[in-house]
Amino acid sequence: MDQKGAKVAMNLLEPQAPDSLLAWGFFNAIFEQKEYGENYVLEQLAREMLDKDPQLRADYEKRLASDPKLAPVRERACSSFISAHHIGIHR
């Protein structure tokens, strides 16, 4: 503890300290839920999943055929696929 600002640094970095950076909200972003993925990443993931699971591909193609709004818009179709698979429509 020979450093001039060591005690200050310890108090700022100790999560339970009353005047820590965490208490003041400087690290709030690490606790926020993140559920965002870029379309180019999700599209590749969707293609890989469809290639591995024929039943999933059949369900997806059926959904595209039943909803004409999805087919021409790749982002919407990809989001629909990820949402449907994530929430458990496909089992």
Short mmCIF file of N, CA and C in Angstrom, two decimals:
data_model
loop_
_atom_site.label_atom_id
_atom_site.label_comp_id
_atom_site.label_asym_id
_atom_site.label_seq_id
_atom_site.Cartn_x
_atom_site.Cartn_y
_atom_site.Cartn_z
N MET A 1 0.81 -1.20 0.00
CA MET A 1 0.00 0.00 0.00
C MET A 1 0.86 1.27 0.00
N ASP A 2 2.03 1.17 -0.58
CA ASP A 2 2.89 2.33 -0.63
C ASP A 2 2.51 3.27 -1.77
N GLN A 3 1.60 2.84 -2.62
CA GLN A 3 1.15 3.68 -3.73
C GLN A 3 0.27 4.80 -3.19
N LYS A 4 0.42 5.98 -3.73
CA LYS A 4 -0.30 7.15 -3.24
C LYS A 4 -1.83 6.99 -3.33
N GLY A 5 -2.32 6.45 -4.45
CA GLY A 5 -3.77 6.34 -4.63
C GLY A 5 -4.31 4.93 -4.47
N ALA A 6 -3.57 4.04 -3.81
CA ALA A 6 -3.97 2.64 -3.68
C ALA A 6 -5.30 2.48 -2.96
N LYS A 7 -5.49 3.18 -1.86
CA LYS A 7 -6.74 3.03 -1.10
C LYS A 7 -7.93 3.58 -1.90
N VAL A 8 -7.70 4.64 -2.62
CA VAL A 8 -8.78 5.19 -3.47
C VAL A 8 -9.15 4.18 -4.55
N ALA A 9 -8.14 3.61 -5.19
CA ALA A 9 -8.37 2.62 -6.24
C ALA A 9 -9.10 1.41 -5.68
N MET A 10 -8.70 0.95 -4.50
CA MET A 10 -9.37 -0.20 -3.89
C MET A 10 -10.83 0.10 -3.61
N ASN A 11 -11.12 1.27 -3.10
CA ASN A 11 -12.51 1.63 -2.80
C ASN A 11 -13.33 1.81 -4.07
N LEU A 12 -12.71 2.34 -5.10
CA LEU A 12 -13.45 2.51 -6.35
C LEU A 12 -13.76 1.17 -7.02
N LEU A 13 -12.86 0.21 -6.89
CA LEU A 13 -13.03 -1.07 -7.57
C LEU A 13 -13.70 -2.15 -6.72
N GLU A 14 -13.86 -1.93 -5.44
CA GLU A 14 -14.54 -2.90 -4.57
C GLU A 14 -16.06 -2.78 -4.79
N PRO A 15 -16.69 -3.82 -5.34
CA PRO A 15 -18.11 -3.73 -5.69
C PRO A 15 -19.03 -3.38 -4.52
N GLN A 16 -18.68 -3.81 -3.29
CA GLN A 16 -19.55 -3.57 -2.15
C GLN A 16 -19.27 -2.26 -1.42
N ALA A 17 -18.27 -1.53 -1.85
CA ALA A 17 -17.95 -0.25 -1.21
C ALA A 17 -19.05 0.76 -1.54
N PRO A 18 -19.39 1.62 -0.58
CA PRO A 18 -20.49 2.58 -0.81
C PRO A 18 -20.21 3.59 -1.92
N ASP A 19 -18.97 3.92 -2.15
CA ASP A 19 -18.64 4.88 -3.21
C ASP A 19 -17.88 4.22 -4.36
N SER A 20 -18.15 2.95 -4.59
CA SER A 20 -17.47 2.25 -5.68
C SER A 20 -18.03 2.70 -7.03
N LEU A 21 -17.26 2.44 -8.07
CA LEU A 21 -17.74 2.76 -9.42
C LEU A 21 -18.99 1.96 -9.74
N LEU A 22 -19.09 0.76 -9.22
CA LEU A 22 -20.28 -0.06 -9.42
C LEU A 22 -21.49 0.58 -8.75
N ALA A 23 -21.32 1.04 -7.53
CA ALA A 23 -22.43 1.68 -6.80
C ALA A 23 -22.91 2.95 -7.51
N TRP A 24 -22.01 3.64 -8.17
CA TRP A 24 -22.36 4.86 -8.87
C TRP A 24 -22.89 4.59 -10.28
N GLY A 25 -22.92 3.33 -10.68
CA GLY A 25 -23.53 2.98 -11.95
C GLY A 25 -22.62 3.01 -13.15
N PHE A 26 -21.31 3.03 -12.94
CA PHE A 26 -20.39 3.09 -14.07
C PHE A 26 -20.30 1.78 -14.84
N PHE A 27 -20.72 0.67 -14.23
CA PHE A 27 -20.63 -0.63 -14.88
C PHE A 27 -22.01 -1.23 -15.17
N ASN A 28 -23.04 -0.42 -15.22
CA ASN A 28 -24.39 -0.93 -15.43
C ASN A 28 -24.52 -1.71 -16.74
N ALA A 29 -23.77 -1.34 -17.74
CA ALA A 29 -23.90 -2.00 -19.05
C ALA A 29 -23.56 -3.48 -18.98
N ILE A 30 -22.71 -3.89 -18.06
CA ILE A 30 -22.37 -5.32 -17.99
C ILE A 30 -23.51 -6.14 -17.42
N PHE A 31 -24.49 -5.51 -16.79
CA PHE A 31 -25.62 -6.23 -16.22
C PHE A 31 -26.85 -6.20 -17.12
N GLU A 32 -26.79 -5.45 -18.20
CA GLU A 32 -27.92 -5.36 -19.11
C GLU A 32 -28.01 -6.59 -19.99
N GLN A 33 -29.23 -7.05 -20.19
CA GLN A 33 -29.44 -8.21 -21.03
C GLN A 33 -29.23 -7.82 -22.49
N LYS A 34 -28.46 -8.63 -23.20
CA LYS A 34 -28.19 -8.38 -24.61
C LYS A 34 -28.77 -9.52 -25.43
N GLU A 35 -29.61 -9.22 -26.36
CA GLU A 35 -30.21 -10.24 -27.21
C GLU A 35 -30.22 -9.75 -28.65
N TYR A 36 -29.11 -9.26 -29.09
CA TYR A 36 -29.05 -8.69 -30.42
C TYR A 36 -27.98 -9.39 -31.21
N GLY A 37 -28.29 -9.72 -32.43
CA GLY A 37 -27.31 -10.31 -33.31
C GLY A 37 -27.42 -9.69 -34.69
N GLU A 38 -26.31 -9.52 -35.33
CA GLU A 38 -26.33 -8.97 -36.69
C GLU A 38 -26.97 -9.97 -37.64
N ASN A 39 -27.70 -9.46 -38.63
CA ASN A 39 -28.40 -10.33 -39.57
C ASN A 39 -27.45 -11.26 -40.31
N TYR A 40 -26.26 -10.78 -40.67
CA TYR A 40 -25.35 -11.65 -41.41
C TYR A 40 -24.89 -12.83 -40.56
N VAL A 41 -24.79 -12.65 -39.24
CA VAL A 41 -24.41 -13.74 -38.35
C VAL A 41 -25.59 -14.69 -38.17
N LEU A 42 -26.77 -14.13 -37.93
CA LEU A 42 -27.95 -14.96 -37.73
C LEU A 42 -28.31 -15.74 -38.98
N GLU A 43 -28.12 -15.12 -40.14
CA GLU A 43 -28.44 -15.81 -41.39
C GLU A 43 -27.54 -17.03 -41.57
N GLN A 44 -26.26 -16.88 -41.28
CA GLN A 44 -25.34 -18.01 -41.39
C GLN A 44 -25.72 -19.11 -40.40
N LEU A 45 -26.06 -18.73 -39.19
CA LEU A 45 -26.49 -19.69 -38.17
C LEU A 45 -27.75 -20.42 -38.63
N ALA A 46 -28.71 -19.66 -39.18
CA ALA A 46 -29.95 -20.26 -39.66
C ALA A 46 -29.67 -21.25 -40.78
N ARG A 47 -28.80 -20.89 -41.71
CA ARG A 47 -28.46 -21.81 -42.82
C ARG A 47 -27.84 -23.11 -42.29
N GLU A 48 -26.94 -22.99 -41.32
CA GLU A 48 -26.31 -24.18 -40.75
C GLU A 48 -27.33 -25.05 -40.04
N MET A 49 -28.25 -24.43 -39.31
CA MET A 49 -29.28 -25.19 -38.60
C MET A 49 -30.21 -25.89 -39.59
N LEU A 50 -30.58 -25.20 -40.66
CA LEU A 50 -31.45 -25.78 -41.67
C LEU A 50 -30.77 -26.95 -42.38
N ASP A 51 -29.47 -26.83 -42.62
CA ASP A 51 -28.73 -27.91 -43.28
C ASP A 51 -28.63 -29.15 -42.40
N LYS A 52 -28.57 -28.96 -41.10
CA LYS A 52 -28.41 -30.09 -40.18
C LYS A 52 -29.72 -30.80 -39.84
N ASP A 53 -30.84 -30.09 -39.94
CA ASP A 53 -32.12 -30.64 -39.47
C ASP A 53 -33.18 -30.56 -40.56
N PRO A 54 -33.46 -31.68 -41.25
CA PRO A 54 -34.46 -31.66 -42.34
C PRO A 54 -35.86 -31.27 -41.87
N GLN A 55 -36.24 -31.67 -40.65
CA GLN A 55 -37.57 -31.33 -40.14
C GLN A 55 -37.67 -29.82 -39.91
N LEU A 56 -36.60 -29.24 -39.41
CA LEU A 56 -36.57 -27.79 -39.21
C LEU A 56 -36.69 -27.07 -40.55
N ARG A 57 -35.99 -27.56 -41.57
CA ARG A 57 -36.08 -26.97 -42.90
C ARG A 57 -37.51 -27.06 -43.43
N ALA A 58 -38.15 -28.20 -43.25
CA ALA A 58 -39.52 -28.38 -43.73
C ALA A 58 -40.48 -27.42 -43.01
N ASP A 59 -40.33 -27.29 -41.71
CA ASP A 59 -41.17 -26.37 -40.94
C ASP A 59 -40.96 -24.93 -41.38
N TYR A 60 -39.70 -24.57 -41.61
CA TYR A 60 -39.37 -23.20 -42.03
C TYR A 60 -39.94 -22.91 -43.41
N GLU A 61 -39.77 -23.83 -44.35
CA GLU A 61 -40.31 -23.62 -45.69
C GLU A 61 -41.83 -23.56 -45.68
N LYS A 62 -42.45 -24.35 -44.82
CA LYS A 62 -43.91 -24.30 -44.68
C LYS A 62 -44.34 -22.93 -44.16
N ARG A 63 -43.60 -22.42 -43.21
CA ARG A 63 -43.94 -21.10 -42.66
C ARG A 63 -43.75 -20.00 -43.71
N LEU A 64 -42.68 -20.09 -44.48
CA LEU A 64 -42.47 -19.11 -45.56
C LEU A 64 -43.59 -19.17 -46.58
N ALA A 65 -44.03 -20.39 -46.92
CA ALA A 65 -45.10 -20.55 -47.90
C ALA A 65 -46.43 -20.04 -47.38
N SER A 66 -46.66 -20.16 -46.07
CA SER A 66 -47.94 -19.74 -45.50
C SER A 66 -48.01 -18.24 -45.22
N ASP A 67 -46.87 -17.57 -45.18
CA ASP A 67 -46.85 -16.13 -44.91
C ASP A 67 -46.11 -15.41 -46.03
N PRO A 68 -46.82 -14.91 -47.03
CA PRO A 68 -46.17 -14.28 -48.18
C PRO A 68 -45.37 -13.03 -47.84
N LYS A 69 -45.60 -12.44 -46.69
CA LYS A 69 -44.85 -11.24 -46.30
C LYS A 69 -43.41 -11.58 -45.91
N LEU A 70 -43.16 -12.82 -45.51
CA LEU A 70 -41.82 -13.20 -45.07
C LEU A 70 -40.86 -13.45 -46.23
N ALA A 71 -41.33 -14.08 -47.27
CA ALA A 71 -40.45 -14.54 -48.35
C ALA A 71 -39.62 -13.43 -48.99
N PRO A 72 -40.19 -12.28 -49.36
CA PRO A 72 -39.36 -11.28 -50.06
C PRO A 72 -38.42 -10.49 -49.17
N VAL A 73 -38.57 -10.58 -47.88
CA VAL A 73 -37.76 -9.76 -46.98
C VAL A 73 -36.86 -10.68 -46.16
N ARG A 74 -35.59 -10.74 -46.53
CA ARG A 74 -34.66 -11.68 -45.90
C ARG A 74 -34.51 -11.43 -44.41
N GLU A 75 -34.43 -10.17 -44.00
CA GLU A 75 -34.23 -9.88 -42.58
C GLU A 75 -35.42 -10.37 -41.77
N ARG A 76 -36.62 -10.12 -42.29
CA ARG A 76 -37.81 -10.52 -41.57
C ARG A 76 -37.90 -12.05 -41.52
N ALA A 77 -37.55 -12.70 -42.62
CA ALA A 77 -37.59 -14.17 -42.65
C ALA A 77 -36.56 -14.75 -41.69
N CYS A 78 -35.39 -14.17 -41.66
CA CYS A 78 -34.33 -14.66 -40.77
C CYS A 78 -34.74 -14.43 -39.31
N SER A 79 -35.26 -13.26 -39.01
CA SER A 79 -35.71 -12.97 -37.65
C SER A 79 -36.84 -13.90 -37.24
N SER A 80 -37.72 -14.17 -38.18
CA SER A 80 -38.83 -15.08 -37.91
C SER A 80 -38.31 -16.47 -37.59
N PHE A 81 -37.32 -16.92 -38.34
CA PHE A 81 -36.73 -18.24 -38.11
C PHE A 81 -36.10 -18.30 -36.73
N ILE A 82 -35.27 -17.32 -36.41
CA ILE A 82 -34.58 -17.32 -35.12
C ILE A 82 -35.59 -17.24 -33.98
N SER A 83 -36.59 -16.36 -34.10
CA SER A 83 -37.60 -16.23 -33.06
C SER A 83 -38.37 -17.53 -32.87
N ALA A 84 -38.78 -18.13 -33.97
CA ALA A 84 -39.56 -19.36 -33.89
C ALA A 84 -38.74 -20.47 -33.24
N HIS A 85 -37.48 -20.56 -33.62
CA HIS A 85 -36.65 -21.63 -33.06
C HIS A 85 -36.31 -21.34 -31.61
N HIS A 86 -36.07 -20.08 -31.30
CA HIS A 86 -35.68 -19.70 -29.94
C HIS A 86 -36.82 -19.92 -28.94
N ILE A 87 -38.04 -19.57 -29.31
CA ILE A 87 -39.14 -19.67 -28.36
C ILE A 87 -39.76 -21.06 -28.33
N GLY A 88 -39.25 -21.96 -29.17
CA GLY A 88 -39.67 -23.34 -29.05
C GLY A 88 -40.81 -23.76 -29.94
N ILE A 89 -41.10 -23.04 -31.03
CA ILE A 89 -42.15 -23.49 -31.94
C ILE A 89 -41.72 -24.81 -32.56
N HIS A 90 -40.43 -24.92 -32.88
CA HIS A 90 -39.91 -26.17 -33.43
C HIS A 90 -39.38 -27.02 -32.30
N ARG A 91 -39.83 -28.22 -32.21
CA ARG A 91 -39.36 -29.13 -31.16
C ARG A 91 -38.81 -30.39 -31.78
#
